[in-house]
Tab-separated table of C-alpha atoms (C1' of nucleotides) in Angstrom:
chain	number	residue	atom	x	y	z
W	1	MET	CA	3.358	-11.639	27.185
W	2	ARG	CA	7.059	-11.866	27.917
W	3	VAL	CA	9.709	-9.963	25.994
W	4	GLY	CA	13.404	-10.534	25.576
W	5	TYR	CA	16.589	-10.333	23.547
W	6	ALA	CA	19.305	-12.521	22.103
W	7	CYS	CA	22.564	-13.702	23.570
W	8	ILE	CA	24.351	-10.519	24.615
W	9	CYS	CA	23.745	-8.168	27.512
W	10	LEU	CA	24.970	-4.773	26.310
W	11	GLU	CA	24.025	-2.792	29.387
W	12	CYS	CA	26.452	-4.769	31.492
W	13	PRO	CA	29.453	-5.654	29.299
W	14	GLY	CA	31.201	-7.678	32.004
W	15	LEU	CA	28.278	-10.090	32.143
W	16	ARG	CA	28.689	-12.756	29.520
W	17	CYS	CA	27.634	-16.332	28.963
W	18	THR	CA	29.352	-16.952	25.615
W	19	ARG	CA	33.020	-17.072	26.490
W	20	THR	CA	34.743	-19.464	24.143
W	21	THR	CA	38.129	-20.422	22.761
W	22	VAL	CA	39.650	-21.539	19.492
W	23	LEU	CA	39.861	-25.235	18.693
W	24	ARG	CA	43.617	-25.534	19.250
W	25	ASN	CA	43.263	-24.205	22.803
W	26	ALA	CA	40.209	-26.278	23.693
W	27	THR	CA	41.640	-28.479	26.424
W	28	PRO	CA	39.266	-30.116	28.913
W	29	GLU	CA	40.524	-27.749	31.637
W	30	ARG	CA	39.979	-24.708	29.466
W	31	LEU	CA	36.524	-25.835	28.391
W	32	SER	CA	35.563	-26.601	31.965
W	33	ASP	CA	36.630	-23.120	33.081
W	34	LEU	CA	34.680	-21.494	30.280
W	35	ILE	CA	31.516	-23.458	31.047
W	36	ARG	CA	31.761	-22.539	34.720
W	37	GLN	CA	32.152	-18.851	33.893
W	38	ASN	CA	29.375	-18.950	31.312
W	39	LEU	CA	26.884	-20.611	33.659
W	40	SER	CA	27.706	-18.070	36.324
W	41	GLY	CA	27.320	-15.257	33.791
W	42	LEU	CA	23.992	-16.636	32.619
W	43	GLY	CA	22.636	-16.549	36.161
W	44	GLU	CA	23.691	-12.949	36.586
W	45	ILE	CA	22.223	-11.905	33.251
W	46	LEU	CA	18.902	-13.544	34.111
W	47	ARG	CA	18.776	-11.787	37.483
W	48	LEU	CA	19.506	-8.457	35.817
W	49	ASN	CA	16.785	-9.196	33.268
W	50	GLU	CA	14.340	-9.998	36.048
W	51	ALA	CA	15.038	-6.643	37.690
W	52	ARG	CA	14.111	-4.904	34.431
W	53	GLY	CA	11.010	-6.930	33.616
W	54	ILE	CA	12.668	-8.960	30.841
W	55	ARG	CA	11.760	-12.619	31.115
W	56	LEU	CA	12.763	-14.039	27.752
W	57	PHE	CA	16.386	-14.781	26.860
W	58	ARG	CA	18.130	-16.545	24.002
W	59	ILE	CA	21.259	-18.328	25.164
W	60	GLY	CA	24.227	-18.067	22.831
W	61	ASN	CA	25.523	-21.302	21.352
W	62	ASP	CA	28.840	-20.904	23.137
W	63	LEU	CA	27.324	-21.426	26.600
W	64	VAL	CA	29.030	-24.798	26.348
W	65	PRO	CA	31.875	-24.263	23.830
W	66	PHE	CA	32.257	-27.064	21.281
W	67	SER	CA	29.350	-28.876	22.919
W	68	SER	CA	28.815	-31.094	19.875
W	69	HIS	CA	32.431	-31.325	18.732
W	70	PRO	CA	34.630	-34.359	19.496
W	71	ILE	CA	37.216	-32.044	21.083
W	72	ASN	CA	34.831	-31.605	23.994
W	73	THR	CA	35.221	-34.895	25.843
W	74	LEU	CA	33.716	-33.570	29.068
W	75	PHE	CA	30.540	-34.984	30.556
W	76	TRP	CA	29.659	-31.366	31.172
W	77	TRP	CA	25.960	-32.018	31.739
W	78	GLU	CA	26.988	-34.221	34.673
W	79	ASP	CA	29.956	-32.173	35.891
W	80	PHE	CA	27.821	-29.036	36.039
W	81	GLN	CA	24.524	-30.641	36.987
W	82	PRO	CA	24.238	-28.700	40.279
W	83	GLU	CA	24.782	-25.365	38.535
W	84	LEU	CA	22.465	-26.260	35.665
W	85	ARG	CA	19.733	-27.527	37.967
W	86	ALA	CA	19.949	-24.398	40.121
W	87	LEU	CA	19.668	-22.195	37.047
W	88	GLY	CA	16.640	-24.164	35.874
W	89	GLU	CA	14.964	-23.915	39.242
W	90	TRP	CA	15.472	-20.158	39.300
W	91	VAL	CA	14.059	-19.892	35.780
W	92	ARG	CA	10.925	-21.837	36.753
W	93	GLN	CA	10.415	-19.881	39.961
W	94	HIS	CA	10.620	-16.554	38.162
W	95	GLY	CA	8.628	-17.556	35.118
W	96	HIS	CA	11.407	-16.897	32.642
W	97	ARG	CA	11.676	-18.651	29.309
W	98	LEU	CA	14.929	-19.620	27.605
W	99	SER	CA	15.756	-20.587	24.049
W	100	PHE	CA	18.578	-21.539	21.747
W	101	HIS	CA	18.907	-20.644	18.084
W	102	THR	CA	20.893	-23.053	15.929
W	103	ASN	CA	23.867	-21.723	13.996
W	104	PRO	CA	24.063	-21.504	10.183
W	105	TYR	CA	25.709	-24.932	9.930
W	106	THR	CA	22.858	-26.844	11.511
W	107	LEU	CA	20.959	-28.094	8.485
W	108	LEU	CA	18.731	-31.091	9.058
W	109	ASN	CA	18.087	-31.475	5.351
W	110	SER	CA	21.586	-31.054	3.943
W	111	LEU	CA	22.401	-33.194	0.926
W	112	ARG	CA	25.489	-34.359	2.804
W	113	GLU	CA	24.877	-37.081	5.369
W	114	GLU	CA	27.818	-35.860	7.454
W	115	VAL	CA	26.196	-32.442	7.802
W	116	VAL	CA	22.902	-34.038	8.866
W	117	GLU	CA	24.732	-36.057	11.504
W	118	ASN	CA	26.494	-32.959	12.837
W	119	SER	CA	23.150	-31.199	12.955
W	120	LEU	CA	21.567	-34.038	14.925
W	121	ARG	CA	24.472	-33.898	17.376
W	122	ASP	CA	24.116	-30.151	17.687
W	123	LEU	CA	20.391	-30.279	18.447
W	124	THR	CA	20.933	-33.054	20.968
W	125	ALA	CA	23.664	-31.073	22.749
W	126	LEU	CA	21.461	-27.979	23.005
W	127	ALA	CA	18.534	-30.004	24.326
W	128	ARG	CA	20.861	-31.547	26.878
W	129	VAL	CA	21.387	-28.125	28.462
W	130	PHE	CA	17.653	-27.702	29.042
W	131	GLU	CA	17.320	-31.284	30.237
W	132	ALA	CA	20.107	-30.778	32.772
W	133	MET	CA	18.309	-27.608	33.856
W	134	GLU	CA	15.172	-29.739	34.272
W	135	LEU	CA	13.204	-27.280	32.173
W	136	ASN	CA	10.165	-28.482	30.250
W	137	ALA	CA	9.604	-28.439	26.492
W	138	SER	CA	8.323	-24.841	26.480
W	139	HIS	CA	12.010	-23.845	26.444
W	140	LYS	CA	12.685	-24.080	22.738
W	141	ILE	CA	15.430	-24.677	20.207
W	142	ILE	CA	14.852	-22.616	17.075
W	143	LEU	CA	15.995	-23.718	13.662
W	144	HIS	CA	15.390	-22.707	10.068
W	145	GLY	CA	14.100	-24.791	7.179
W	146	GLY	CA	17.649	-25.310	5.974
W	147	VAL	CA	18.620	-25.872	2.378
W	148	ARG	CA	16.270	-25.742	-0.590
W	149	ALA	CA	18.242	-27.768	-3.156
W	150	PRO	CA	17.211	-29.234	-5.444
W	151	ASP	CA	13.693	-27.940	-4.735
W	152	PHE	CA	11.449	-27.193	-1.769
W	153	ASP	CA	9.448	-30.403	-1.939
W	154	SER	CA	12.393	-32.782	-1.805
W	155	ALA	CA	14.292	-30.596	0.683
W	156	GLU	CA	11.283	-30.630	3.007
W	157	ALA	CA	10.938	-34.382	2.565
W	158	ARG	CA	14.567	-34.719	3.695
W	159	PHE	CA	13.819	-32.442	6.647
W	160	GLU	CA	10.960	-34.707	7.686
W	161	ALA	CA	13.100	-37.817	7.231
W	162	ALA	CA	15.894	-36.339	9.381
W	163	LEU	CA	13.323	-35.397	12.006
W	164	GLU	CA	12.518	-39.082	12.427
W	165	ARG	CA	16.096	-39.526	13.626
W	166	VAL	CA	15.789	-36.857	16.322
W	167	PRO	CA	15.156	-38.313	19.803
W	168	ASP	CA	11.637	-37.545	21.054
W	169	ALA	CA	12.861	-35.448	23.978
W	170	VAL	CA	14.890	-33.279	21.608
W	171	ARG	CA	12.187	-33.076	18.969
W	172	ALA	CA	9.713	-31.849	21.593
W	173	ARG	CA	11.808	-28.676	21.914
W	174	LEU	CA	12.214	-27.859	18.225
W	175	VAL	CA	10.489	-24.920	16.575
W	176	VAL	CA	10.961	-23.753	12.993
W	177	GLU	CA	11.307	-20.137	11.895
W	178	ASN	CA	10.758	-18.508	8.501
W	179	ASP	CA	14.002	-16.964	7.219
W	180	ASP	CA	14.790	-14.036	4.951
W	181	ARG	CA	16.442	-15.765	2.005
W	182	VAL	CA	15.251	-19.354	1.562
W	183	TYR	CA	12.129	-20.447	3.434
W	184	PRO	CA	9.173	-18.026	3.447
W	185	ALA	CA	6.365	-18.311	5.987
W	186	GLU	CA	4.037	-20.394	3.822
W	187	ARG	CA	6.686	-23.096	3.430
W	188	ILE	CA	7.461	-23.191	7.149
W	189	LEU	CA	3.785	-23.276	8.048
W	190	GLY	CA	3.239	-26.240	5.742
W	191	LEU	CA	6.277	-27.995	7.150
W	192	CYS	CA	5.104	-27.349	10.710
W	193	ARG	CA	1.595	-28.612	10.018
W	194	ARG	CA	2.960	-31.843	8.558
W	195	THR	CA	5.535	-32.455	11.286
W	196	GLY	CA	3.640	-31.109	14.281
W	197	LEU	CA	6.495	-28.736	15.123
W	198	PRO	CA	5.479	-25.228	16.216
W	199	MET	CA	6.288	-22.260	13.988
W	200	VAL	CA	8.043	-19.091	15.120
W	201	PHE	CA	6.908	-16.201	12.951
W	202	ASP	CA	9.631	-13.609	12.248
W	203	THR	CA	8.207	-10.253	11.164
W	204	LEU	CA	11.310	-8.827	9.485
W	205	HIS	CA	12.112	-12.040	7.656
W	206	HIS	CA	8.556	-12.073	6.392
W	207	ALA	CA	8.832	-8.471	5.201
W	208	VAL	CA	12.016	-9.347	3.275
W	209	LEU	CA	10.815	-12.720	1.953
W	210	PRO	CA	7.005	-12.702	1.960
W	211	GLY	CA	6.715	-15.519	-0.566
W	212	GLU	CA	3.152	-15.987	-1.737
W	213	TRP	CA	1.728	-14.161	1.247
W	214	ALA	CA	2.787	-10.602	0.551
W	215	GLU	CA	-0.854	-9.500	0.505
W	216	VAL	CA	-2.038	-11.492	3.503
W	217	PRO	CA	-2.498	-9.419	6.690
W	218	VAL	CA	0.234	-10.264	9.186
W	219	VAL	CA	-2.343	-10.922	11.898
W	220	GLU	CA	-3.763	-13.768	9.836
W	221	LEU	CA	-0.294	-15.250	9.452
W	222	LEU	CA	0.322	-14.879	13.168
W	223	ASN	CA	-2.851	-16.747	13.989
W	224	ALA	CA	-1.888	-19.492	11.557
W	225	ALA	CA	1.542	-19.766	13.181
W	226	PHE	CA	-0.008	-19.717	16.665
W	227	SER	CA	-2.283	-22.617	15.741
W	228	THR	CA	0.790	-24.860	15.424
W	229	TRP	CA	1.616	-24.499	19.135
W	230	GLY	CA	0.390	-27.227	21.467
W	231	ALA	CA	-0.200	-27.130	25.207
W	232	ALA	CA	3.219	-28.603	26.011
W	233	ASP	CA	4.963	-25.984	23.845
W	234	GLY	CA	4.075	-23.039	26.056
W	235	PRO	CA	2.786	-19.738	24.631
W	236	PRO	CA	3.622	-19.082	20.964
W	237	LYS	CA	6.712	-17.001	20.294
W	238	ILE	CA	7.432	-14.487	17.594
W	239	HIS	CA	10.543	-12.625	16.493
W	240	PHE	CA	10.185	-8.886	16.051
W	241	SER	CA	12.775	-6.518	14.622
W	242	SER	CA	13.151	-3.407	12.525
W	243	GLN	CA	15.078	-3.035	9.288
W	244	ASP	CA	18.438	-1.254	9.472
W	245	PRO	CA	17.969	1.523	6.876
W	246	ASP	CA	21.661	1.598	5.944
W	247	ARG	CA	22.288	-2.078	5.447
W	248	ARG	CA	21.091	-4.986	3.331
W	249	PRO	CA	17.424	-6.013	3.502
W	250	GLY	CA	16.947	-8.197	6.541
W	251	ALA	CA	19.754	-6.593	8.560
W	252	HIS	CA	18.616	-5.849	12.087
W	253	ALA	CA	18.441	-2.203	13.106
W	254	TYR	CA	20.101	-1.007	16.292
W	255	GLY	CA	16.795	-0.341	17.970
W	256	ILE	CA	13.095	-1.038	17.712
W	257	HIS	CA	10.982	1.592	15.958
W	258	PRO	CA	8.375	2.609	18.534
W	259	GLU	CA	5.707	3.374	15.922
W	260	GLU	CA	6.254	0.017	14.281
W	261	LEU	CA	5.947	-1.763	17.610
W	262	SER	CA	2.866	0.248	18.629
W	263	ALA	CA	1.142	-0.548	15.375
W	264	PHE	CA	1.990	-4.194	15.837
W	265	LEU	CA	0.681	-4.289	19.399
W	266	VAL	CA	-2.564	-2.649	18.307
W	267	ALA	CA	-2.950	-4.943	15.297
W	268	THR	CA	-2.501	-8.053	17.423
W	269	GLN	CA	-4.786	-6.899	20.219
W	270	ASN	CA	-7.355	-9.546	19.358
W	271	THR	CA	-5.062	-12.442	18.575
W	272	THR	CA	-5.409	-15.478	20.702
W	273	PRO	CA	-3.672	-16.767	22.602
W	274	ASP	CA	-1.133	-14.530	24.286
W	275	PHE	CA	2.414	-14.744	22.937
W	276	ASP	CA	6.048	-13.933	23.762
W	277	ILE	CA	8.161	-11.488	21.731
W	278	MET	CA	11.855	-11.983	21.074
W	279	PHE	CA	13.365	-8.708	19.880
W	280	GLU	CA	16.300	-9.143	17.537
W	281	CYS	CA	18.359	-5.997	17.234
W	282	LYS	CA	21.912	-4.771	17.485
W	283	GLY	CA	20.989	-2.820	20.588
W	284	LYS	CA	20.094	-6.012	22.470
W	285	ASP	CA	18.736	-5.386	25.984
W	286	ALA	CA	19.426	-1.649	25.683
W	287	ALA	CA	16.990	-1.488	22.759
W	288	VAL	CA	14.363	-3.522	24.611
W	289	VAL	CA	14.650	-1.283	27.673
W	290	GLU	CA	13.943	1.718	25.456
W	291	VAL	CA	10.568	0.331	24.386
W	292	LEU	CA	9.643	-1.210	27.736
W	293	PRO	CA	7.335	1.708	28.666
W	294	LEU	CA	5.455	1.066	25.456
W	295	LEU	CA	5.174	-2.622	26.242
W	296	ALA	CA	4.283	-2.018	29.879
W	297	ALA	CA	1.253	-0.052	28.689
W	298	ASP	CA	-0.060	-3.189	26.979
W	299	PRO	CA	-2.363	-5.181	29.256
W	300	ARG	CA	-0.870	-8.413	27.946
W	301	TYR	CA	2.624	-7.586	29.160
W	302	VAL	CA	3.615	-9.241	32.434
W	303	SER	CA	6.886	-8.021	33.926
W	304	GLN	CA	7.110	-10.465	36.796
W	305	VAL	CA	5.476	-13.567	38.120
W	306	SER	CA	3.007	-12.515	40.777
W	307	SER	CA	3.577	-14.538	43.892
N	1	DC	C1'	46.944	-1.317	25.276
N	2	DT	C1'	45.235	-1.499	20.661
N	3	DA	C1'	44.822	-3.403	16.068
N	4	DC	C1'	43.579	-6.767	13.295
N	5	DG	C1'	43.707	-11.586	11.367
N	6	DT	C1'	41.423	-15.636	12.450
N	7	DC	C1'	37.988	-18.740	14.136
N	8	DA	C1'	34.452	-25.950	13.625
N	9	DA	C1'	31.128	-26.154	10.675
N	10	DG	C1'	27.250	-25.051	5.057
N	11	DT	C1'	24.588	-22.823	1.856
N	12	DA	C1'	22.933	-19.586	-1.486
N	13	DA	C1'	22.833	-15.018	-3.411
N	14	DC	C1'	25.469	-11.752	-5.414
N	15	DA	C1'	29.378	-9.524	-7.921
I	1	DT	C1'	34.692	-18.085	-9.327
I	2	DG	C1'	35.230	-15.685	-5.365
I	3	DT	C1'	32.962	-13.045	-1.584
I	4	DT	C1'	29.517	-12.319	1.737
I	5	DA	C1'	26.275	-13.116	5.478
I	6	DC	C1'	24.061	-15.777	8.848
I	7	DT	C1'	22.036	-16.853	15.788
I	8	DT	C1'	26.362	-13.769	17.834
I	9	DG	C1'	31.764	-10.783	17.346
I	10	DA	C1'	35.228	-12.806	20.368
I	11	DC	C1'	39.723	-14.729	20.678
I	12	DG	C1'	44.517	-14.327	20.551
I	13	DT	C1'	48.737	-12.844	18.810
I	14	DA	C1'	51.625	-9.087	17.053
I	15	DG	C1'	53.123	-4.723	17.618
DNA sequence: CTACGTCAAGTAACA
DNA sequence: TGTTACTTGACGTAG
C-alpha cells in the first residue's frame, strides 16, 4: 500500500511543479523555462516525498503548460527527454507511482466534436509525459465519465466510441473515477467492465452520489472496482477524503479524519489485492503526514522499497 | 509589497 | 438567465 496526495506540496512552498503563464505570454522561450523549472521541482518534491514515506503523487496538469494547446509549438518531450527519462528512472528505482487527473474540460463524450478532439489531444499529451519518462502503464491518467446528456446510455455509448479513437498506448493508462454530481459508482463500474478500463473508487464522491448503491457495503464496491484492474495496470487505486463540514457536499476537508481512516483500514483488512490510496484534501502532504503514523501501523503500508 | 481581477477550455446544478 | 464549482489557485498588473 502506497499513499499520496495531489499536485501541491504545502510543507515546502518553494517546491512547485505547476508553474504556468497566461496565454498571451506563452512564448516558446517562456514555456521552455517553465517546463524546465517544473521538471526540476517535480524531482525535488518526489525526493521529499520519499524521505517521508509518501510514494504516490498526482502531477498537476501544468507540468507542461499548454501541452495540448496550439500555442505550445515545442517538441518538449524531445527537448526535455534527458530530464524526463531521469525522473522516470528515479521513480522506478524508488517504487513511486505517478498519475495525472484530467481537468474539467476533458470530456470524451461531449456532444461537440471539437470538445472530443481537444480531449483526445489532452489525454495524448499527458500520456506523452509518462512515455518520455519511460514509465509503464501502471502510471495512470484519471478521468471522469463526462457528460450525461441526453441520458446515461447514449452518453456512455459516445464515451466508448471516443475510446476507440484513443491510441492504444494512451488508452492503456486511462482509469475512470466515479464523481460527485453526474456519474455514480454503478455507472462507472458498468462502463469499466464494458471497456476494460480500470475503475478508481472515490469514497467521498460515493458518499455524496451513491446512486443505486447507497445500501451496499463499501467493501463490496471496492472489491468490484478492484476486479477491473489487470496485471499491467498495477495495484488498484482509490481516492480517500473527508467532507469539509462548512462547505458544499463533496468539498474536500483540510485534513483526513483519523477515525474515518481507521475504520476504513479495518473494514478493508480482508480486501484483495493490496491497493494504493490517494488522499484528496486541502491540507495536501501536510494532511497525509498527520495520518502517517496511523497508516504506518497497517501491515499493508510500505514506506520504501526494500533494497 | 499587497490586493485583486483574470486566466484555454465545458457542463450541470442551483439560485 | 446568470452564477458556481470542478484536478489545482496562480499569474500579473495596478496601486
